[in-house]
XYZ file of C-alpha atoms in Angstrom:
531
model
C -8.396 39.186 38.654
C -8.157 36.451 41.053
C -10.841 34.451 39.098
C -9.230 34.582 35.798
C -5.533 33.792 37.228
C -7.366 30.299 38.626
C -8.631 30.133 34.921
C -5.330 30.771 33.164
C -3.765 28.695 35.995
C -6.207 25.247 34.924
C -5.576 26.158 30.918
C -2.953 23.519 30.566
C -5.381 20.895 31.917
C -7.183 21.566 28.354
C -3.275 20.974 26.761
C -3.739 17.401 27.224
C -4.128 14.515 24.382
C -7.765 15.137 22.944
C -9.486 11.546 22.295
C -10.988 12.109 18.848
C -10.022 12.333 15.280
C -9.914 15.322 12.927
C -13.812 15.801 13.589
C -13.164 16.912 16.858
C -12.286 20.564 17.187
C -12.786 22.566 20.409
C -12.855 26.181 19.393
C -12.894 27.654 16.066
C -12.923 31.224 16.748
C -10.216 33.115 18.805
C -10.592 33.256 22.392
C -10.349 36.991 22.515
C -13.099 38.879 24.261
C -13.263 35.652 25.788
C -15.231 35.154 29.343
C -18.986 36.144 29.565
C -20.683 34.680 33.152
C -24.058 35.238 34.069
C -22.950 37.532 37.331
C -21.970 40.328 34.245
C -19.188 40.679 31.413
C -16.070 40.567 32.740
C -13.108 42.745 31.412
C -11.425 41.439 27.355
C -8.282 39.488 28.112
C -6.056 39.141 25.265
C -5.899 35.304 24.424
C -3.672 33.099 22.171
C -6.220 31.170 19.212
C -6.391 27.475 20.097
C -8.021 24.331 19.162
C -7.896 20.555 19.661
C -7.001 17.988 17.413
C -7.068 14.652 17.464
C -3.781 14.650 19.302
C -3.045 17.683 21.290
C -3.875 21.083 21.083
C -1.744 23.496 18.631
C -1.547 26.555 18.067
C -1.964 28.707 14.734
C 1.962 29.170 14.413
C 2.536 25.672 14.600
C 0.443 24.818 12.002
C 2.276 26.950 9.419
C -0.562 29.584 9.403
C -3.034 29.358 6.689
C -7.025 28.221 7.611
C -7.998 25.620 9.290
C -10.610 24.381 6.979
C -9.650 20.671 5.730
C -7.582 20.631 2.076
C -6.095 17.524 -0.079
C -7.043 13.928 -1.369
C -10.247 12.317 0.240
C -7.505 9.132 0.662
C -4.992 11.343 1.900
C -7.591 12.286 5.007
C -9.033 8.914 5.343
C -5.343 7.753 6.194
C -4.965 10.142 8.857
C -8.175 9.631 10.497
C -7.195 5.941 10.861
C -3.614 7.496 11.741
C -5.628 9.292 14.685
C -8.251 6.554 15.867
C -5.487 4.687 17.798
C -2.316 6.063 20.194
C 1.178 5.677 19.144
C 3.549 4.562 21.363
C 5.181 8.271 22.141
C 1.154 9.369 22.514
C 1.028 6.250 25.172
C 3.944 7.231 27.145
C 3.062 11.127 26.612
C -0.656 10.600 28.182
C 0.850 8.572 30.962
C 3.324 11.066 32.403
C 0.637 13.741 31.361
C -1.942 12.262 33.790
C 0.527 11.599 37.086
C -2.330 12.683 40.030
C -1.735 15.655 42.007
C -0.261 15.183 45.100
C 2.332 11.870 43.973
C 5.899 13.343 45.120
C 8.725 11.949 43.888
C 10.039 12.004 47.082
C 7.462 10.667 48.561
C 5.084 11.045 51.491
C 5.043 10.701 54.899
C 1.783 9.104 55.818
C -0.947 8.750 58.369
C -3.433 5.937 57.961
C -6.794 5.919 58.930
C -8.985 2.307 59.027
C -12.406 2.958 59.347
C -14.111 0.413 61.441
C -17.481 -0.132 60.353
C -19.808 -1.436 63.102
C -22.836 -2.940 61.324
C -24.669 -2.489 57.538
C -23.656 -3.764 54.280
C -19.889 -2.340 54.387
C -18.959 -4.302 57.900
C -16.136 -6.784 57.266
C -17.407 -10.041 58.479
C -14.511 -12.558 57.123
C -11.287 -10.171 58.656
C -10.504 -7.658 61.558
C -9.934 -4.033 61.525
C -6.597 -4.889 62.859
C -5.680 -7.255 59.898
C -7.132 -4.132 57.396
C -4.992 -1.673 58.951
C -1.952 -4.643 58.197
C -3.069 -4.308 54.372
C -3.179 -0.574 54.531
C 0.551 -0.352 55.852
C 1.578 -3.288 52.985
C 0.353 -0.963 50.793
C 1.980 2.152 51.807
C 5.164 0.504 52.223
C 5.356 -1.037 48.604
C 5.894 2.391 47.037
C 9.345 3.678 46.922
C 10.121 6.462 50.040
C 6.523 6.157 51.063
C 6.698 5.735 55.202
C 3.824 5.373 57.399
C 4.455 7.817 60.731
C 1.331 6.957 62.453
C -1.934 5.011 62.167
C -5.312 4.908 63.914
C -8.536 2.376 63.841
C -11.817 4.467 64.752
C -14.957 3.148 64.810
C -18.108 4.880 62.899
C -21.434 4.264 62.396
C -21.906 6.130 59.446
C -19.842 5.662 56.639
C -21.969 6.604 54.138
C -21.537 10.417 55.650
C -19.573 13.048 54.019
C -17.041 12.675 57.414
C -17.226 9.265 57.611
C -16.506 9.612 61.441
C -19.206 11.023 63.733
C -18.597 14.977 64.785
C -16.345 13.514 68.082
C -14.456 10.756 66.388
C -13.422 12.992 63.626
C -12.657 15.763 65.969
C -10.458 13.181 67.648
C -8.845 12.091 64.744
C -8.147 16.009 63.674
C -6.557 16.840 66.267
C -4.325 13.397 66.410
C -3.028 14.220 62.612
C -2.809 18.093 63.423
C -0.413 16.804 66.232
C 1.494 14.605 64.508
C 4.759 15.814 63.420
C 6.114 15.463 59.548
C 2.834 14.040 57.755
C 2.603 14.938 54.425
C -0.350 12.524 53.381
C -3.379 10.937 55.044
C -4.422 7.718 53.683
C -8.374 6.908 54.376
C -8.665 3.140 54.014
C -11.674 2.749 52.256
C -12.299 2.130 48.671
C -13.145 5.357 47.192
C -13.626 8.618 48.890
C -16.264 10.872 47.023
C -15.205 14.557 45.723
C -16.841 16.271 48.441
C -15.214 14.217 51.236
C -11.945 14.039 49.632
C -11.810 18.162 49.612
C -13.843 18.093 53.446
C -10.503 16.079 54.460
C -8.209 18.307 52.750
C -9.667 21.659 53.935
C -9.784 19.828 57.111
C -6.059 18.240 57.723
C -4.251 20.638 55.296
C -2.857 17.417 53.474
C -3.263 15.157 50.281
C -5.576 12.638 51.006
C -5.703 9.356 49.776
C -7.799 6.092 49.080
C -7.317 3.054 48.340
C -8.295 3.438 44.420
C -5.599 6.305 44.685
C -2.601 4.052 46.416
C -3.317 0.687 44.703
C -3.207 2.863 41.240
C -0.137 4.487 41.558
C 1.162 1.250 43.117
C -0.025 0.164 39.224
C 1.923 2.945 37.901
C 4.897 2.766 39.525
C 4.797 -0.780 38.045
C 3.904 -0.334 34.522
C 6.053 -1.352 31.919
C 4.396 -1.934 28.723
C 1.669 -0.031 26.514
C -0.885 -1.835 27.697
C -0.296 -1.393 31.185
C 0.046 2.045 30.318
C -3.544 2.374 28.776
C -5.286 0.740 31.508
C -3.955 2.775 34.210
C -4.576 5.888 32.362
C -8.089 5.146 31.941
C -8.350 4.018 35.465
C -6.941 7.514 36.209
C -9.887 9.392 34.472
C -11.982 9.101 37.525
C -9.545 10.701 39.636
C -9.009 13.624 37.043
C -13.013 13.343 37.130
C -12.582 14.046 40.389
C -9.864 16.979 40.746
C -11.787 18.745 37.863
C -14.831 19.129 40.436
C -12.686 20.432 43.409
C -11.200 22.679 41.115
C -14.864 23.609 40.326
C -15.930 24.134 43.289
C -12.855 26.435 44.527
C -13.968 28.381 41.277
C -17.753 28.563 42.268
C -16.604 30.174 45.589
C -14.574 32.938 43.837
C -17.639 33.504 40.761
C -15.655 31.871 38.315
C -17.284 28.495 37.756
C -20.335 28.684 35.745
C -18.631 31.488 32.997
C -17.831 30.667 29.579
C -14.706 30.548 27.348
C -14.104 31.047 23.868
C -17.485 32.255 22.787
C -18.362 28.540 22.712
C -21.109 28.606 24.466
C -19.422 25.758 27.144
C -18.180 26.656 30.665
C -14.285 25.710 31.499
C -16.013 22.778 33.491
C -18.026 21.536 30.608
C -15.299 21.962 28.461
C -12.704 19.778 30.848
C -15.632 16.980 31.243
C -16.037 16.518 27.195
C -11.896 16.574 27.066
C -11.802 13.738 29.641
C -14.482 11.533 28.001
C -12.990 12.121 24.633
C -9.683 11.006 26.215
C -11.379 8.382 27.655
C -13.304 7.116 24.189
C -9.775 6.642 22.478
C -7.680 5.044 25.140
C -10.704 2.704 24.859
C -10.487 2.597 20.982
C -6.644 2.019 21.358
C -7.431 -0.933 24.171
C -9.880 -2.895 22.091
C -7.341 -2.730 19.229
C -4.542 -4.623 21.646
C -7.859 -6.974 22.710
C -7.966 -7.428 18.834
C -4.410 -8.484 18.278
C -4.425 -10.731 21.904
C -7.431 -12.142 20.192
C -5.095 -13.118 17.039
C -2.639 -14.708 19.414
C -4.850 -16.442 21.493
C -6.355 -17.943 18.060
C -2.370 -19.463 17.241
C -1.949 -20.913 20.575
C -5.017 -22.812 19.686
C -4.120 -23.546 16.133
C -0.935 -25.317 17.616
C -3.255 -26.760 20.433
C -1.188 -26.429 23.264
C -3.396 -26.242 26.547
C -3.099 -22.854 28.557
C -3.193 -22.644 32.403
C -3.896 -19.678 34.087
C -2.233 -19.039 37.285
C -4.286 -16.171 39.547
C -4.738 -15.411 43.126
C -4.332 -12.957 46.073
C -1.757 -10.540 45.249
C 1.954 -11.623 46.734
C 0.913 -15.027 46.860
C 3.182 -16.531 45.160
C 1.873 -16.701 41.691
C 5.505 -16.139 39.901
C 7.467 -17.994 41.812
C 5.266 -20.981 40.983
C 5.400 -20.405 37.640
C 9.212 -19.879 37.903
C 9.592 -23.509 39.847
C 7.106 -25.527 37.015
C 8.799 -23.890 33.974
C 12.437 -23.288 35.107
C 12.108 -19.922 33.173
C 15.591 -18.253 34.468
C 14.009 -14.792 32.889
C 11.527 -14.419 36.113
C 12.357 -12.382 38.484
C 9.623 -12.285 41.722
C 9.130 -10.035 43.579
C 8.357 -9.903 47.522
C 5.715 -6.944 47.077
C 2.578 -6.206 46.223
C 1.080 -6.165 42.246
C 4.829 -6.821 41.135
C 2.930 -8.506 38.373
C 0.808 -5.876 35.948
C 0.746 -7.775 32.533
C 0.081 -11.087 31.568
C 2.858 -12.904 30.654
C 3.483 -17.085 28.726
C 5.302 -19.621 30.018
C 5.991 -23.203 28.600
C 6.682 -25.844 30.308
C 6.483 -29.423 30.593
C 4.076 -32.213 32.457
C 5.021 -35.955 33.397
C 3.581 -37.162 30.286
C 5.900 -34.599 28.317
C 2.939 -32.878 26.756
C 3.708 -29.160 26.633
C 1.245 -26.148 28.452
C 1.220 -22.757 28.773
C 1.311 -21.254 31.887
C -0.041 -17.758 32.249
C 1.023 -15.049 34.992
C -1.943 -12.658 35.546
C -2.141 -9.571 37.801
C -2.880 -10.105 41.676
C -6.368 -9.702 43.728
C -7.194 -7.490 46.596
C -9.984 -6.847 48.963
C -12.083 -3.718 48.316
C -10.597 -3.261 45.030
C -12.820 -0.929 43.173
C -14.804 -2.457 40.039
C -14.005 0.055 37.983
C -10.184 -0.501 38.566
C -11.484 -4.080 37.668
C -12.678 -2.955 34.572
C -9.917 -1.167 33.127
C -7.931 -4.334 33.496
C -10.378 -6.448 31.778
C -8.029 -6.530 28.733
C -5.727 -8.647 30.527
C -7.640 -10.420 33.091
C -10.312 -11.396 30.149
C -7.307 -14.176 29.164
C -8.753 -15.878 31.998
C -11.785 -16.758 30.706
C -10.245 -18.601 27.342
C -7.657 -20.748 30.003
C -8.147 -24.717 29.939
C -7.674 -24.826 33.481
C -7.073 -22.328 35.952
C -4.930 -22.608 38.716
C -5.903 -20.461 42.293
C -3.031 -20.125 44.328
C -3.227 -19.183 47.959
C -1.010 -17.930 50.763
C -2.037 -20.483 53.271
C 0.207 -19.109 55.576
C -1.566 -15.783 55.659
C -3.823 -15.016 58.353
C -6.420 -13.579 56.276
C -6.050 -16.654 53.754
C -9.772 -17.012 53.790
C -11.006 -13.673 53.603
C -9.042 -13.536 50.309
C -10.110 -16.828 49.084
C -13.528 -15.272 49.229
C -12.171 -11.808 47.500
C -10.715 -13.844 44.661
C -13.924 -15.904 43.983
C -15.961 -13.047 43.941
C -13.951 -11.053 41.759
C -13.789 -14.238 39.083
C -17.671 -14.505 39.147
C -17.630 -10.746 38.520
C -15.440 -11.098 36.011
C -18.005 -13.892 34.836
C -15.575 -16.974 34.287
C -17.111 -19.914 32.659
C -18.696 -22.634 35.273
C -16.996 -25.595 33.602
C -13.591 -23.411 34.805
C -14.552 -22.696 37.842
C -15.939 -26.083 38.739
C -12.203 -27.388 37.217
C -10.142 -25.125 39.386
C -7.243 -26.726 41.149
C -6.682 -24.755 44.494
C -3.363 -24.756 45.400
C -1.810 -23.561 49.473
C 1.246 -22.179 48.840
C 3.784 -21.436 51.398
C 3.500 -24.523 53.371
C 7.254 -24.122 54.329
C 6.167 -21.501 56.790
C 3.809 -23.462 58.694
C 5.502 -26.539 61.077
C 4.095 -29.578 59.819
C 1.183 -28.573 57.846
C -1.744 -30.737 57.185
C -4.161 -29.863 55.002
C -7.888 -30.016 55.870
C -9.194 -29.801 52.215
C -9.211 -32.860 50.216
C -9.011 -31.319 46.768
C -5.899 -28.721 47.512
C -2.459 -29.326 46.453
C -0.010 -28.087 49.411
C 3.293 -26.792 48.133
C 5.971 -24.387 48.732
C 7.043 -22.932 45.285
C 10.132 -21.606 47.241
C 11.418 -24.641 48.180
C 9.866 -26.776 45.364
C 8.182 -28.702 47.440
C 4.709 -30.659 46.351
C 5.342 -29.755 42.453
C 5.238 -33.282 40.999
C 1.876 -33.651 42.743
C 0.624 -30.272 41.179
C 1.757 -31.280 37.578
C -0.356 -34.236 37.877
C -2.944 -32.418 38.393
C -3.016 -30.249 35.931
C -2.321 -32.824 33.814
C -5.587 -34.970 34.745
C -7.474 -31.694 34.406
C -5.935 -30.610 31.298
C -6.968 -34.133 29.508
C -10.395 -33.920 30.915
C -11.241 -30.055 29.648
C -9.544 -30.412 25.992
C -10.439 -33.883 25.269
C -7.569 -35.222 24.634
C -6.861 -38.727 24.539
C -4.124 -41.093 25.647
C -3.484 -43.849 22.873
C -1.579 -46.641 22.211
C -0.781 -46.537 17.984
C 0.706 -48.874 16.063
C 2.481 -47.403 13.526
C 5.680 -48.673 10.499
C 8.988 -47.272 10.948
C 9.337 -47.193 6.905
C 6.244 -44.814 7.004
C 6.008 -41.243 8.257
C 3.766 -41.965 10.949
C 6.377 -41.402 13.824
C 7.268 -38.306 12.630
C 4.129 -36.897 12.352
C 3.144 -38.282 15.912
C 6.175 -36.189 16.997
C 5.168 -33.469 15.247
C 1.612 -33.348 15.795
C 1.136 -34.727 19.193
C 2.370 -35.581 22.933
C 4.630 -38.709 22.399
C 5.357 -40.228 25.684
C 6.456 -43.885 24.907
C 7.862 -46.253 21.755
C 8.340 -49.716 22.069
C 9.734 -50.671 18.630
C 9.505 -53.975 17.274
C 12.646 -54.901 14.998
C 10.988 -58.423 13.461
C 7.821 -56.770 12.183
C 9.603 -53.202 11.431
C 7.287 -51.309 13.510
C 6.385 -49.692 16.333
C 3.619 -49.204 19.683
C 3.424 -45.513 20.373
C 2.132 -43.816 23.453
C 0.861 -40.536 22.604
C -1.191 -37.876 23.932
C -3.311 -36.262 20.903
C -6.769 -34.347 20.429
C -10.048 -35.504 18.985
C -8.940 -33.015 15.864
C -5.186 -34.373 15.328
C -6.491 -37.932 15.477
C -9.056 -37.400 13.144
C -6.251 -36.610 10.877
C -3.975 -38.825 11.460
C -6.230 -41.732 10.520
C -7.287 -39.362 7.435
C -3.863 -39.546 6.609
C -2.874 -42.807 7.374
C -6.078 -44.901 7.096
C -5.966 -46.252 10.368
C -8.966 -46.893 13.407
């Protein structure tokens, strides 16, 4: 009885949005005499029918009775199953409250961190200290709402790769420190993904949720998510984590005789059941994704159409990245924030350069060290705007002590993310925060210093961009002749950069400055037959 309590206890996990269209249905037959194993039958339980749709699950009363075999137009189904191939915005919001992790309070945790300090191999931190990590760890915790760290604790290991991490004394050590610890509701392991089997070893062994950093920079990401797309790409960063849970719950199972038996008369086991749920789940948010890729596609397409150059602003998270933007564009709807990943979706921002030629300046989520790559994926919706920028803009927190270490993190995260070299090799660096260092000089020739803050070093930075901008769109700056009886000017205005007239009353016409492309000027003299 114990065994099928834990079943009927993980039946609402199968309650969740299925991924598929109408062609997906989990069980057609009534789950009745319902759970063979293969350690003997077990006892009929009386079982509601279900099945999945594309949707949810629902039960026979709530369709209205009647069978379940598929009726009306062939147009009338086609226009559901494209109804069903994408997530509505209620299914969005639905999925993402659906999918909050086990073990996120409301109220929040009181939490011990643990930085593992690897001595030698492949995962020893060369560029930072284990003190400086454990500084990071403790940023994070303290970003979330009524989070609190209560203690911490650097141990050294040799092994990492282990299921403990720790050898047998260090982890007895640390045991005993958390078991003695008064008021901790959470232990926070600060390395970048703990596997199933270590994550429940650490439970079983410290009688608390235990978390990674996946697990606390994503529900940092959710506790910052405002829009859909947000939304979709922390629920699909989630389905590793419910990958996860689904094999501790397993396991518990396995120890009771419970795991490997079958429901439904399907011929599946609950586990195999849960996996195929999650990877439908999984196909659609993808589906749903690459539909909001499509439409960003559409947009970026217009921004070129009207040609105006876009600059990409990325870096280190809570370097400053906003606040820059804020200073160049004098957007009064920016808010920044002093925390970390305040910034989840990309957001556009005009403003204007010396020459009065107008750009687009483009807010993109933060780096960090040791930030998983499949986290990395799941964002590649947004941070894939990167790669169609005119000139990207790195800033950095020079007044950071770990400013190079995440220099480095940032770099290899955009060759990951497999920018284009002529971007890269265009990139203006800019060392933000200079205000917090007494008289700052700065070593590299090529950076911009500035302080955002105090809008300091900005008329430097626009030229800058502005010499880069010209360079990677190929746009030229002109002097045109032009007659003010003609529409000339006002297509100049209209169709380029005008920085300058000089007019010339006696001859009725005019010496224009202008910024314009290879393509407008091609037109221009199409229009106006002039060299």
């Amino acid at each position: 009885m114990a065994t099928l309590r834990r079943l009927h206890a993980l039946l609402p996990l199968l309650q969740r949005p299925c991924t598929r269209s109408r062609s997906c249905r989990l069980l057609h037959t009534p789950v009745r005499a319902a759970v063979h194993g293969h350690r003997g039958a077990a006892r009929p339980q009386p079982c509601r029918e279900f099945r999945v749709t594309g949707t949810r699950l629902k039960r026979p009363e709530d369709r209205g009775g009647g069978s379940s075999s598929m009726s009306g137009t062939q147009e009338e189904e086609e226009e559901e199953e494209e109804e069903e191939d994408f997530l509505q915005d209620s299914e969005v919001e639905e999925l993402f409250q659906q999918q909050l992790p086990t073990g996120i309070s409301k109220s929040g945790h009181s939490v011990f961190i643990v930085h593992p300090d690897v001595k030698w191999g492949s995962r020893k931190q060369y560029l930072t200290t284990a003190d400086l990590m454990m500084a990071e760890a403790e940023g994070l915790v303290n970003t979330l709402d009524n989070w609190t760290v209560v203690d911490k604790m650097i141990l050294s290991t040799k092994t990492p790769e282990k299921k403990r991490i720790f050898g047998k004394g260090n982890f007895q050590t640390l045991t005993e420190r958390i078991r003695q610890t008064a008021g901790i509701t959470a232990v926070f392991v600060n390395v970048e993904r703990l596997s199933p089997l270590s994550e429940r070893e650490f439970e079983e062994a410290w009688g608390v949720k235990v978390f990674d950093r996946y697990s606390v920079v994503l529900h940092i990401f959710r506790c910052n998510a405002r829009t859909k797309e947000a939304k979709l790409q922390i629920s699909l960063a989630e389905i590793p984590l419910l990958r996860s849970r689904l094999k501790n719950e397993l396991a518990n199972l396995d120890q009771q005789g419970g795991g490997a038996r079958y429901i439904g008369g399907s011929g599946e086991t609950l586990f195999e059941v849960q996996l195929r749920l999650l990877k439908e789940r999984e196909m659609k948010i993808r589906s749903t994704l690459e539909e909001l890729r499509r439409k960003r596609r559409l947009l970026r397409s217009q921004r070129k159409h009207k040609e105006f150059p876009i600059v990409s602003v990325l870096g280190y998270t809570n370097c400053g990245k906003t606040t820059l933007i804020k200073a160049l564009t004098g957007d009064g709807n920016l808010e920044p924030r002093n925390r970390l990943f305040a910034t989840l979706d990309v957001t556009v921002h005009a403003g204007q350069l010396p020459s009065h030629l107008t750009v687009l300046y483009v807010d993109t989520i933060g780096f960090l060290s040791q930030l998983p790559h499949r986290l990395i994926d799941s964002f590649s919706a947004t941070l894939g705007d990167i790669k169609h920028s005119d000139v990207l803009i790195h800033v950095r927190d020079i007044s950071h002590p770990e400013t190079v270490n995440q220099k480095v993190n940032v770099l290899n995260i955009l060759k990951n993310l497999e920018i284009p070299d002529r971007l890269m090799s265009s990139m203006i660096e800019v060392h933000n925060k200079t205000d917090l260092i007494d008289n700052y000089d700065c070593a590299e020739l090529n950076a911009v210093p500035i302080s955002a803050l105090k809008e300091r070093g900005l008329e430097e930075l626009k030229t800058a961009v502005e010499e880069a901008i010209l360079k990677s769109t190929g746009k030229q700056m002109l002097d045109l002749k032009v007659y003010l009886s003609s529409p000339q000017l006002s297509w100049l205005y209209k169709e380029a950069t005008v920085q300058d007239v000089q007019v010339n009353a006696d001859e009725g016409s005019a010496t224009v400055k202008v910024i314009i492309s290879t393509a407008a000027h091609g037109r221009y003299k199409k229009l106006f037959g002039q060299k």
